CSV table of C-alpha atoms and ligand atoms in Angstrom, one decimal:
chain,number,residue,atom,x,y,z
A,983,MET,CA,-4.3,-7.0,15.8
A,984,ILE,CA,-5.2,-3.5,15.4
A,985,GLU,CA,-8.6,-2.5,15.6
A,986,VAL,CA,-9.8,1.1,14.2
A,987,SER,CA,-13.3,2.2,15.3
A,988,SER,CA,-15.1,5.4,13.8
A,989,LEU,CA,-11.7,6.7,14.5
A,990,THR,CA,-11.7,11.1,14.3
A,991,LYS,CA,-9.0,13.7,14.4
A,992,LYS,CA,-9.3,17.6,14.0
A,993,TYR,CA,-6.6,19.4,14.2
A,994,GLY,CA,-8.8,22.9,15.5
A,995,ASN,CA,-11.7,23.0,13.3
A,996,PHE,CA,-10.4,21.3,10.8
A,997,LEU,CA,-11.6,17.9,10.3
A,998,ALA,CA,-8.4,15.3,9.2
A,999,VAL,CA,-9.4,12.4,9.9
A,1000,ASP,CA,-13.4,11.3,9.6
A,1001,ASP,CA,-14.9,8.0,11.2
A,1002,VAL,CA,-12.2,5.4,9.5
A,1003,SER,CA,-12.5,2.5,11.0
A,1004,PHE,CA,-10.7,-1.0,9.9
A,1005,THR,CA,-9.1,-3.9,11.2
A,1006,ILE,CA,-5.5,-5.6,10.8
A,1007,ASN,CA,-5.0,-8.9,11.7
A,1008,ARG,CA,-1.8,-10.4,12.9
A,1009,GLY,CA,0.7,-11.0,10.1
A,1010,GLU,CA,-0.8,-9.3,8.0
A,1011,VAL,CA,1.2,-6.4,5.3
A,1012,VAL,CA,-1.4,-3.4,4.5
A,1013,GLY,CA,-0.8,0.0,2.8
A,1014,PHE,CA,-1.8,3.2,3.5
A,1015,LEU,CA,-2.6,4.7,0.3
A,1016,GLY,CA,-3.7,8.5,-0.3
A,1017,PRO,CA,-2.9,11.9,-2.0
A,1018,ASN,CA,-0.9,14.2,0.0
A,1019,GLY,CA,-2.6,15.3,3.1
A,1020,ALA,CA,-5.2,12.7,3.0
A,1021,GLY,CA,-4.7,11.8,6.2
A,1022,LYS,CA,-1.6,8.6,6.5
A,1023,SER,CA,0.2,10.2,8.7
A,1024,THR,CA,-2.4,11.6,11.1
A,1025,ILE,CA,-3.6,8.0,11.1
A,1026,MET,CA,0.0,6.6,11.3
A,1027,ASN,CA,0.9,9.4,14.6
A,1028,ILE,CA,-2.5,8.1,16.4
A,1029,LEU,CA,-1.9,4.3,16.2
A,1030,THR,CA,1.6,4.7,17.3
A,1031,GLY,CA,0.3,6.6,20.4
A,1032,TYR,CA,2.1,10.0,19.0
A,1033,LEU,CA,-1.0,11.7,18.6
A,1034,SER,CA,-4.2,12.4,20.5
A,1035,LEU,CA,-7.7,11.1,18.8
A,1036,THR,CA,-10.4,13.3,18.6
A,1037,GLY,CA,-13.3,10.4,18.3
A,1038,GLY,CA,-13.5,6.8,18.2
A,1039,LYS,CA,-11.2,4.1,19.6
A,1040,VAL,CA,-8.0,2.5,18.4
A,1041,THR,CA,-6.5,-0.9,20.3
A,1042,VAL,CA,-3.7,-2.6,19.9
A,1043,ASP,CA,-3.0,-6.9,20.9
A,1044,GLY,CA,-6.1,-5.9,22.7
A,1045,TYR,CA,-4.3,-2.7,24.6
A,1046,ASP,CA,-6.3,0.7,23.8
A,1047,VAL,CA,-3.7,3.2,23.0
A,1048,LEU,CA,-5.6,6.2,25.4
A,1049,GLU,CA,-6.0,4.1,28.2
A,1050,GLN,CA,-3.2,1.8,27.9
A,1051,PRO,CA,-0.4,3.9,26.2
A,1052,GLU,CA,3.0,1.6,27.6
A,1053,GLN,CA,1.5,-1.5,26.5
A,1054,ALA,CA,0.4,-0.5,23.3
A,1055,LYS,CA,3.4,1.0,22.2
A,1056,ARG,CA,5.7,-1.9,23.0
A,1057,ARG,CA,4.1,-3.4,20.7
A,1058,ILE,CA,4.8,-0.9,17.8
A,1059,GLY,CA,7.9,0.1,15.6
A,1060,TYR,CA,7.3,3.5,14.4
A,1061,LEU,CA,9.3,4.4,11.6
A,1062,PRO,CA,8.1,8.5,11.0
A,1063,GLU,CA,7.9,10.4,7.9
A,1064,ILE,CA,10.7,12.3,9.4
A,1065,PRO,CA,13.4,9.8,11.2
A,1066,PRO,CA,13.5,10.7,14.7
A,1067,LEU,CA,18.0,10.1,14.0
A,1068,TYR,CA,20.4,11.9,16.1
A,1069,THR,CA,22.8,12.3,13.4
A,1070,ASP,CA,25.8,13.4,15.5
A,1071,MET,CA,26.4,9.4,16.9
A,1072,THR,CA,27.3,6.4,15.3
A,1073,VAL,CA,24.6,4.0,13.8
A,1074,LEU,CA,25.6,1.5,16.7
A,1075,GLU,CA,25.5,4.8,19.5
A,1076,TYR,CA,22.2,5.4,18.1
A,1077,LEU,CA,21.0,2.1,18.8
A,1078,TYR,CA,22.0,1.6,21.5
A,1079,PHE,CA,20.2,4.6,22.8
A,1080,ILE,CA,16.9,3.7,21.3
A,1081,TYR,CA,17.7,0.3,23.6
A,1082,ASP,CA,17.7,2.2,26.4
A,1083,LEU,CA,14.9,4.4,25.9
A,1084,LYS,CA,12.8,1.8,24.8
A,1085,LYS,CA,14.1,-0.5,28.0
A,1086,VAL,CA,14.2,-3.2,26.3
A,1087,LYS,CA,15.0,-6.5,28.4
A,1088,PHE,CA,16.7,-9.0,25.5
A,1089,PRO,CA,20.8,-9.4,26.0
A,1090,LYS,CA,21.8,-6.0,24.4
A,1091,ARG,CA,24.7,-6.7,22.3
A,1092,MET,CA,23.2,-9.8,20.7
A,1093,HIS,CA,19.9,-8.3,20.0
A,1094,ILE,CA,21.5,-4.9,18.2
A,1095,GLU,CA,24.0,-7.4,16.6
A,1096,GLU,CA,20.8,-9.6,15.4
A,1097,ILE,CA,19.2,-6.2,13.7
A,1098,VAL,CA,21.8,-4.9,12.4
A,1099,ASN,CA,22.6,-7.9,10.1
A,1100,LEU,CA,18.9,-7.7,9.8
A,1101,VAL,CA,18.8,-4.6,7.6
A,1102,LYS,CA,22.3,-4.8,6.3
A,1103,ILE,CA,23.9,-1.9,8.0
A,1104,LYS,CA,26.9,-3.8,9.6
A,1105,GLU,CA,28.8,-1.9,6.9
A,1106,VAL,CA,28.5,1.4,8.4
A,1107,GLU,CA,28.1,0.6,12.2
A,1108,ASN,CA,30.6,3.0,13.5
A,1109,ARG,CA,30.1,5.5,11.5
A,1110,LEU,CA,28.4,8.9,12.2
A,1111,ILE,CA,25.1,8.9,11.1
A,1112,LYS,CA,25.0,12.1,9.2
A,1113,THR,CA,27.8,10.7,7.0
A,1114,LEU,CA,25.5,7.9,5.6
A,1115,SER,CA,23.7,7.8,2.2
A,1116,LYS,CA,19.7,8.6,2.1
A,1117,GLY,CA,19.1,4.4,1.7
A,1118,TYR,CA,21.4,3.7,4.8
A,1119,LYS,CA,20.0,6.5,6.7
A,1120,GLN,CA,16.3,5.3,5.8
A,1121,ARG,CA,17.8,1.5,7.0
A,1122,VAL,CA,19.0,2.7,10.4
A,1123,GLY,CA,15.3,4.3,10.8
A,1124,ILE,CA,13.8,0.7,10.2
A,1125,ALA,CA,16.6,-0.4,12.6
A,1126,GLN,CA,15.4,1.7,15.1
A,1127,ALA,CA,11.8,0.3,14.6
A,1128,LEU,CA,12.8,-2.9,15.2
A,1129,VAL,CA,14.6,-2.6,18.4
A,1130,GLY,CA,12.5,-4.1,21.0
A,1131,ASN,CA,11.5,-6.7,18.3
A,1132,PRO,CA,7.6,-5.2,18.1
A,1133,ASP,CA,4.9,-7.7,16.6
A,1134,VAL,CA,3.8,-4.4,14.5
A,1135,LEU,CA,5.9,-2.0,12.3
A,1136,ILE,CA,4.8,1.1,11.2
A,1137,LEU,CA,6.5,2.6,8.5
A,1138,ASP,CA,5.2,6.4,6.7
A,1139,GLU,CA,6.6,6.6,3.5
A,1140,PRO,CA,9.3,4.6,3.9
A,1141,THR,CA,11.0,5.3,0.4
A,1142,VAL,CA,10.3,8.6,0.0
A,1143,GLY,CA,12.6,10.6,-1.2
A,1144,LEU,CA,15.1,8.0,-2.4
A,1145,ASP,CA,16.5,6.8,-5.4
A,1146,PRO,CA,15.3,3.5,-7.5
A,1147,LYS,CA,18.1,1.6,-6.3
A,1148,GLN,CA,17.3,1.9,-2.9
A,1149,ILE,CA,13.6,1.8,-3.4
A,1150,ILE,CA,14.1,-1.8,-4.6
A,1151,GLU,CA,16.7,-2.5,-1.2
A,1152,ILE,CA,14.2,-1.2,1.0
A,1153,ARG,CA,11.5,-3.1,-0.9
A,1154,ASP,CA,13.3,-6.3,-0.2
A,1155,LEU,CA,13.7,-5.7,3.2
A,1156,ILE,CA,10.1,-5.2,4.0
A,1157,ALA,CA,9.3,-7.9,2.5
A,1158,ARG,CA,11.6,-9.8,4.5
A,1159,LEU,CA,10.1,-8.2,7.6
A,1160,GLY,CA,6.9,-8.8,6.5
A,1161,LYS,CA,7.2,-12.7,7.0
A,1162,ASN,CA,8.1,-12.4,11.3
A,1163,HIS,CA,5.9,-9.1,11.6
A,1164,THR,CA,2.7,-7.3,11.2
A,1165,ILE,CA,3.1,-4.0,8.9
A,1166,ILE,CA,1.4,-1.0,7.5
A,1167,LEU,CA,3.1,1.3,5.3
A,1168,SER,CA,2.0,4.6,3.7
A,1169,SER,CA,2.5,5.6,0.5
A,1170,HIS,CA,1.2,8.1,-2.3
A,1171,ILE,CA,2.8,6.2,-5.1
A,1172,LEU,CA,0.7,2.7,-6.1
A,1173,SER,CA,3.5,0.7,-7.2
A,1174,GLU,CA,5.4,0.9,-4.0
A,1175,ILE,CA,2.1,-0.5,-2.3
A,1176,GLN,CA,1.4,-2.8,-5.1
A,1177,ALA,CA,4.5,-4.4,-4.7
A,1178,VAL,CA,4.5,-5.3,-1.2
A,1179,CYS,CA,1.4,-5.4,0.2
A,1180,GLU,CA,-1.2,-8.0,0.0
A,1181,ARG,CA,-4.2,-5.6,1.3
A,1182,VAL,CA,-4.5,-1.9,0.5
A,1183,ILE,CA,-6.4,0.2,2.5
A,1184,ILE,CA,-7.1,3.5,0.0
A,1185,ILE,CA,-7.6,7.3,2.2
A,1186,ASN,CA,-8.9,10.3,0.8
A,1187,ARG,CA,-9.7,13.3,3.0
A,1188,GLY,CA,-9.7,11.8,5.9
A,1189,HIS,CA,-12.1,8.7,4.4
A,1190,LEU,CA,-11.4,5.3,4.1
A,1191,VAL,CA,-12.4,4.7,0.5
A,1192,ALA,CA,-11.2,1.2,-0.3
A,1193,ASP,CA,-10.1,-1.6,1.8
A,1194,ASP,CA,-9.1,-4.5,-0.1
A,1195,THR,CA,-6.4,-6.8,-2.0
A,1196,PRO,CA,-5.1,-5.1,-4.9
A,1197,THR,CA,-6.5,-7.8,-7.5
A,1198,GLU,CA,-10.3,-7.8,-5.9
A,1199,LEU,CA,-10.1,-3.9,-6.1
A,1200,SER,CA,-9.5,-3.7,-9.9
A,1201,LYS,CA,-12.3,-6.2,-10.3
A,1202,ASN,CA,-14.8,-4.9,-8.1
A,1203,LEU,CA,-14.3,-1.5,-9.9
A,1204,SER,CA,-14.8,-2.4,-13.5
A,1205,LYS,CA,-18.7,-3.6,-13.0
A,1206,ASP,CA,-19.5,-3.6,-16.5
A,1207,HIS,CA,-17.1,-6.7,-16.9
A,1208,SER,CA,-16.3,-5.6,-20.4
A,1209,VAL,CA,-13.5,-7.6,-22.2
A,1210,ILE,CA,-10.9,-7.0,-24.2
A,1211,VAL,CA,-10.9,-9.0,-27.4
A,1212,ARG,CA,-7.6,-9.4,-30.1
A,1213,ALA,CA,-8.7,-11.2,-33.2
A,1214,VAL,CA,-7.5,-11.7,-37.0
A,1215,GLY,CA,-9.6,-9.7,-39.7
A,1216,GLU,CA,-10.8,-6.9,-40.8
A,1217,LYS,CA,-12.5,-3.9,-38.7
A,1218,GLU,CA,-16.4,-3.9,-40.0
A,1219,GLU,CA,-16.3,-7.7,-39.8
A,1220,LEU,CA,-14.8,-8.4,-36.6
A,1221,THR,CA,-17.5,-5.5,-35.3
A,1222,LYS,CA,-20.1,-7.4,-36.7
A,1223,ILE,CA,-19.2,-10.8,-35.5
A,1224,LEU,CA,-19.0,-9.1,-32.1
A,1225,SER,CA,-22.0,-7.3,-32.1
A,1226,SER,CA,-24.0,-10.5,-33.1
A,1227,VAL,CA,-23.0,-12.2,-30.2
A,1228,LYS,CA,-26.1,-12.3,-27.5
A,1229,GLY,CA,-25.9,-9.8,-24.9
A,1230,VAL,CA,-23.3,-7.6,-26.4
A,1231,GLN,CA,-24.5,-4.2,-26.4
A,1232,LYS,CA,-20.8,-1.6,-27.2
A,1233,VAL,CA,-18.5,-2.8,-29.6
A,1234,LEU,CA,-15.0,-0.7,-29.9
A,1235,CYS,CA,-12.5,-0.9,-31.9
A,1236,LEU,CA,-9.5,-0.3,-30.2
A,1237,GLY,CA,-7.0,-0.5,-32.9
A,1238,LYS,CA,-4.3,-2.7,-33.8
A,1239,LYS,CA,-1.7,-3.6,-31.1
A,1240,GLU,CA,-0.4,-7.0,-33.0
A,1241,GLU,CA,0.3,-7.4,-36.5
A,1242,ASN,CA,-2.5,-8.7,-38.4
A,1243,SER,CA,-5.4,-8.7,-35.7
A,1244,LEU,CA,-7.2,-6.0,-33.8
A,1245,ASP,CA,-8.2,-5.1,-30.5
A,1246,PHE,CA,-11.7,-4.5,-29.5
A,1247,VAL,CA,-13.6,-3.3,-25.7
A,1248,VAL,CA,-16.8,-5.7,-25.9
A,1249,THR,CA,-19.1,-4.5,-22.9
A,1250,PRO,CA,-22.0,-6.5,-22.2
A,1251,GLU,CA,-25.5,-5.4,-21.7
A,1252,VAL,CA,-25.8,-6.7,-18.6
A,1253,ASP,CA,-23.6,-7.8,-15.6
A,1254,CYS,CA,-23.0,-11.6,-17.1
A,1255,ASP,CA,-19.9,-12.6,-18.9
A,1256,ILE,CA,-19.8,-13.2,-22.3
A,1257,ARG,CA,-16.1,-14.5,-22.2
A,1258,LYS,CA,-17.5,-18.0,-24.1
A,1259,GLU,CA,-19.9,-16.9,-26.4
A,1260,ILE,CA,-17.2,-14.6,-27.5
A,1261,ALA,CA,-15.5,-17.1,-28.0
A,1262,ALA,CA,-17.6,-20.0,-29.7
A,1263,ARG,CA,-18.7,-17.4,-32.6
A,1264,LEU,CA,-15.2,-16.1,-33.5
A,1265,ILE,CA,-14.3,-19.7,-33.5
A,1266,GLU,CA,-17.6,-20.4,-35.5
A,1267,ARG,CA,-16.9,-17.6,-37.7
A,1268,LYS,CA,-13.3,-19.2,-38.5
A,1269,ARG,CA,-11.7,-15.7,-36.9
A,1270,PRO,CA,-8.5,-16.7,-34.8
A,1271,LEU,CA,-9.0,-15.5,-31.1
A,1272,LEU,CA,-5.6,-14.3,-29.8
A,1273,VAL,CA,-6.2,-13.0,-26.5
A,1274,LEU,CA,-9.7,-12.6,-24.8
A,1275,THR,CA,-9.2,-11.3,-20.9
A,1276,SER,CA,-11.5,-9.4,-18.9
A,1277,ASN,CA,-11.0,-5.6,-18.8
A,1278,GLU,CA,-10.0,-5.1,-15.1
A,1279,LEU,CA,-8.4,-1.5,-14.0
A,1280,THR,CA,-5.5,-1.1,-13.3
A,1281,LEU,CA,-5.3,-0.3,-9.3
A,1282,GLU,CA,-3.8,3.4,-10.8
A,1283,GLN,CA,-7.3,3.4,-12.2
A,1284,VAL,CA,-9.0,2.0,-9.4
A,1285,PHE,CA,-7.2,4.8,-7.2
A,1286,MET,CA,-8.3,7.5,-9.5
A,1287,ARG,CA,-11.8,6.0,-9.7
A,1288,LEU,CA,-12.0,6.1,-6.3
A,1289,THR,CA,-10.4,9.5,-5.5
A,1290,TYR,CA,-11.8,11.6,-8.1
A,1291,ASP,CA,-15.5,10.1,-7.1
A,1292,ALA,CA,-15.4,11.4,-3.6
A,1293,ASP,CA,-14.1,14.6,-5.1
A,1294,ILE,CA,-17.2,14.7,-7.1
A,1295,GLU,CA,-19.2,14.0,-4.4
A,1296,GLU,CA,-17.9,16.1,-2.0
A,1297,GLY,CA,-18.6,19.2,-4.6
A,1298,LYS,CA,-14.7,19.9,-4.2
A,1299,LYS,CA,-13.8,19.6,-8.6
B,432,ADP,P1,-0.8,12.4,4.4
B,432,ADP,O1,0.3,12.1,5.8
B,432,ADP,O2,-1.7,11.5,3.9
B,432,ADP,O3,-0.3,13.0,3.5
B,432,ADP,P2,-1.5,14.1,6.9
B,432,ADP,O4,-1.9,13.0,7.7
B,432,ADP,O5,-0.2,14.7,7.2
B,432,ADP,O6,-1.7,13.7,5.8
B,432,ADP,O7,-2.2,15.2,6.8
B,432,ADP,C1,-3.7,15.4,6.5
B,432,ADP,C2,-4.4,17.0,6.9
B,432,ADP,O8,-4.0,17.6,8.3
B,432,ADP,C3,-4.1,18.0,5.5
B,432,ADP,O9,-4.7,18.8,5.5
B,432,ADP,C4,-2.9,18.4,7.0
B,432,ADP,O10,-2.8,20.1,6.4
B,432,ADP,C5,-3.6,18.9,8.1
B,432,ADP,N1,-2.8,18.7,9.5
B,432,ADP,C6,-1.4,17.6,9.4
B,432,ADP,N2,-1.5,17.8,10.4
B,432,ADP,C7,-1.3,19.1,10.9
B,432,ADP,C8,-1.4,20.3,12.4
B,432,ADP,N3,-0.6,19.6,13.3
B,432,ADP,N4,-2.2,21.4,12.3
B,432,ADP,C9,-2.8,21.2,11.5
B,432,ADP,N5,-3.4,20.4,10.3
B,432,ADP,C10,-3.1,19.7,10.2
B,433,MG,MG1,2.3,12.1,5.2
C-alpha cells in the first residue's frame, strides 16, 4: 500500500531523514516509534504530500506522491501533530467544510453522519470546537481524517496531551479503525505502540533502526538466549546444580521473588536453548522448578538498546 525507498530529507544542511526504506501492506497497523526529534513527523509529512523530499521515492497504492499527488493524497487521511481545527466552527460545520475541501463524492449528510457516529462525537456535533475537551478535539481531528473514506490513516502522536481515560478511548477508536484501514501512527511512548500496533518501525536520528513485530523485536535482541529459573532451595545448592548443566556459562542469582524460592538468570555458553537440560537436572535433584522462561527483553529494553547502540556508533554519547 505504501512503498518508501531510500527516503532522504534535508532541512538546509541538516539531514533529518537518512536513507529510510520500508513497505506497509494493506490493512496493517504500524507504529512509528522514536524519541523526540527522530524524524517521525517529517516522514509522515512526506507520506501525506505536505512536505517535499530531498531524495528517494514514496508511492501510495502505486501513485508517486511527487508525480501524482492528487491520486496519492486521496487515499490518505492525515491527523497532523497539531490538528488543523477551525475552532470557531461547530463540529458539523467543520466536517462539512472539510468535505467540500476534499471534494468528496459520497452523499454528504450520510457520509458525515457515519463518521460522527463512528468516532462517537454525536453528542457534541453542534458545539463550537473551541468549547470541546482535548479528547473530543482529537476525535474531531480523527473525524476530519476519515472524511472521504481514505484507505490509509496517518496519525501523528494521536494521544499526546490526553489524560489516561482519553488515551484509552482514542486507543480503542484506533483499534476499531484498524479493522478497515491501513494505519500508521507515531509515538515516543512505547506502551502506546505496543497496545495497538502489530508492527513497529523504530526511528532514531533519522535512521530506521528496527522493523518488526513487538514480539520478534524482543526475541531477536535477546541473542544470548539466557533463561530465568525460579526454583525451591538454598542459593549455593541451586547455583551448583544450575552450573553443572552442560552448556551453562553463567549463573546469576536474582534473589527471592516468591516465598521459599530463588530466581536465577542462567546464560548458556553458545547460542543454544538450555531449558530442557535445566528442567531435567532440577527434577533429577528433586528441586521443585516453579518458573522457567526465556529472558526476553521488554520492548522498552529493546528500544533503549537500539537507540543507545546507534548513539554510541555515531559517537554521540
Ligand atoms: P519527531 O516527529 O520524530 O519528533 P521531526 O520530524 O519533527 O521529529 O524532526 C526531526 C528533526 O528535524 C529534528 O531535529 C527537528 O529539529 C528537525 N526539523 C523538523 N522540522 C524542521 C524544519 N522545518 N526546519 C528545520 N529543521 C526541522
Ligand atoms: Mg513529531
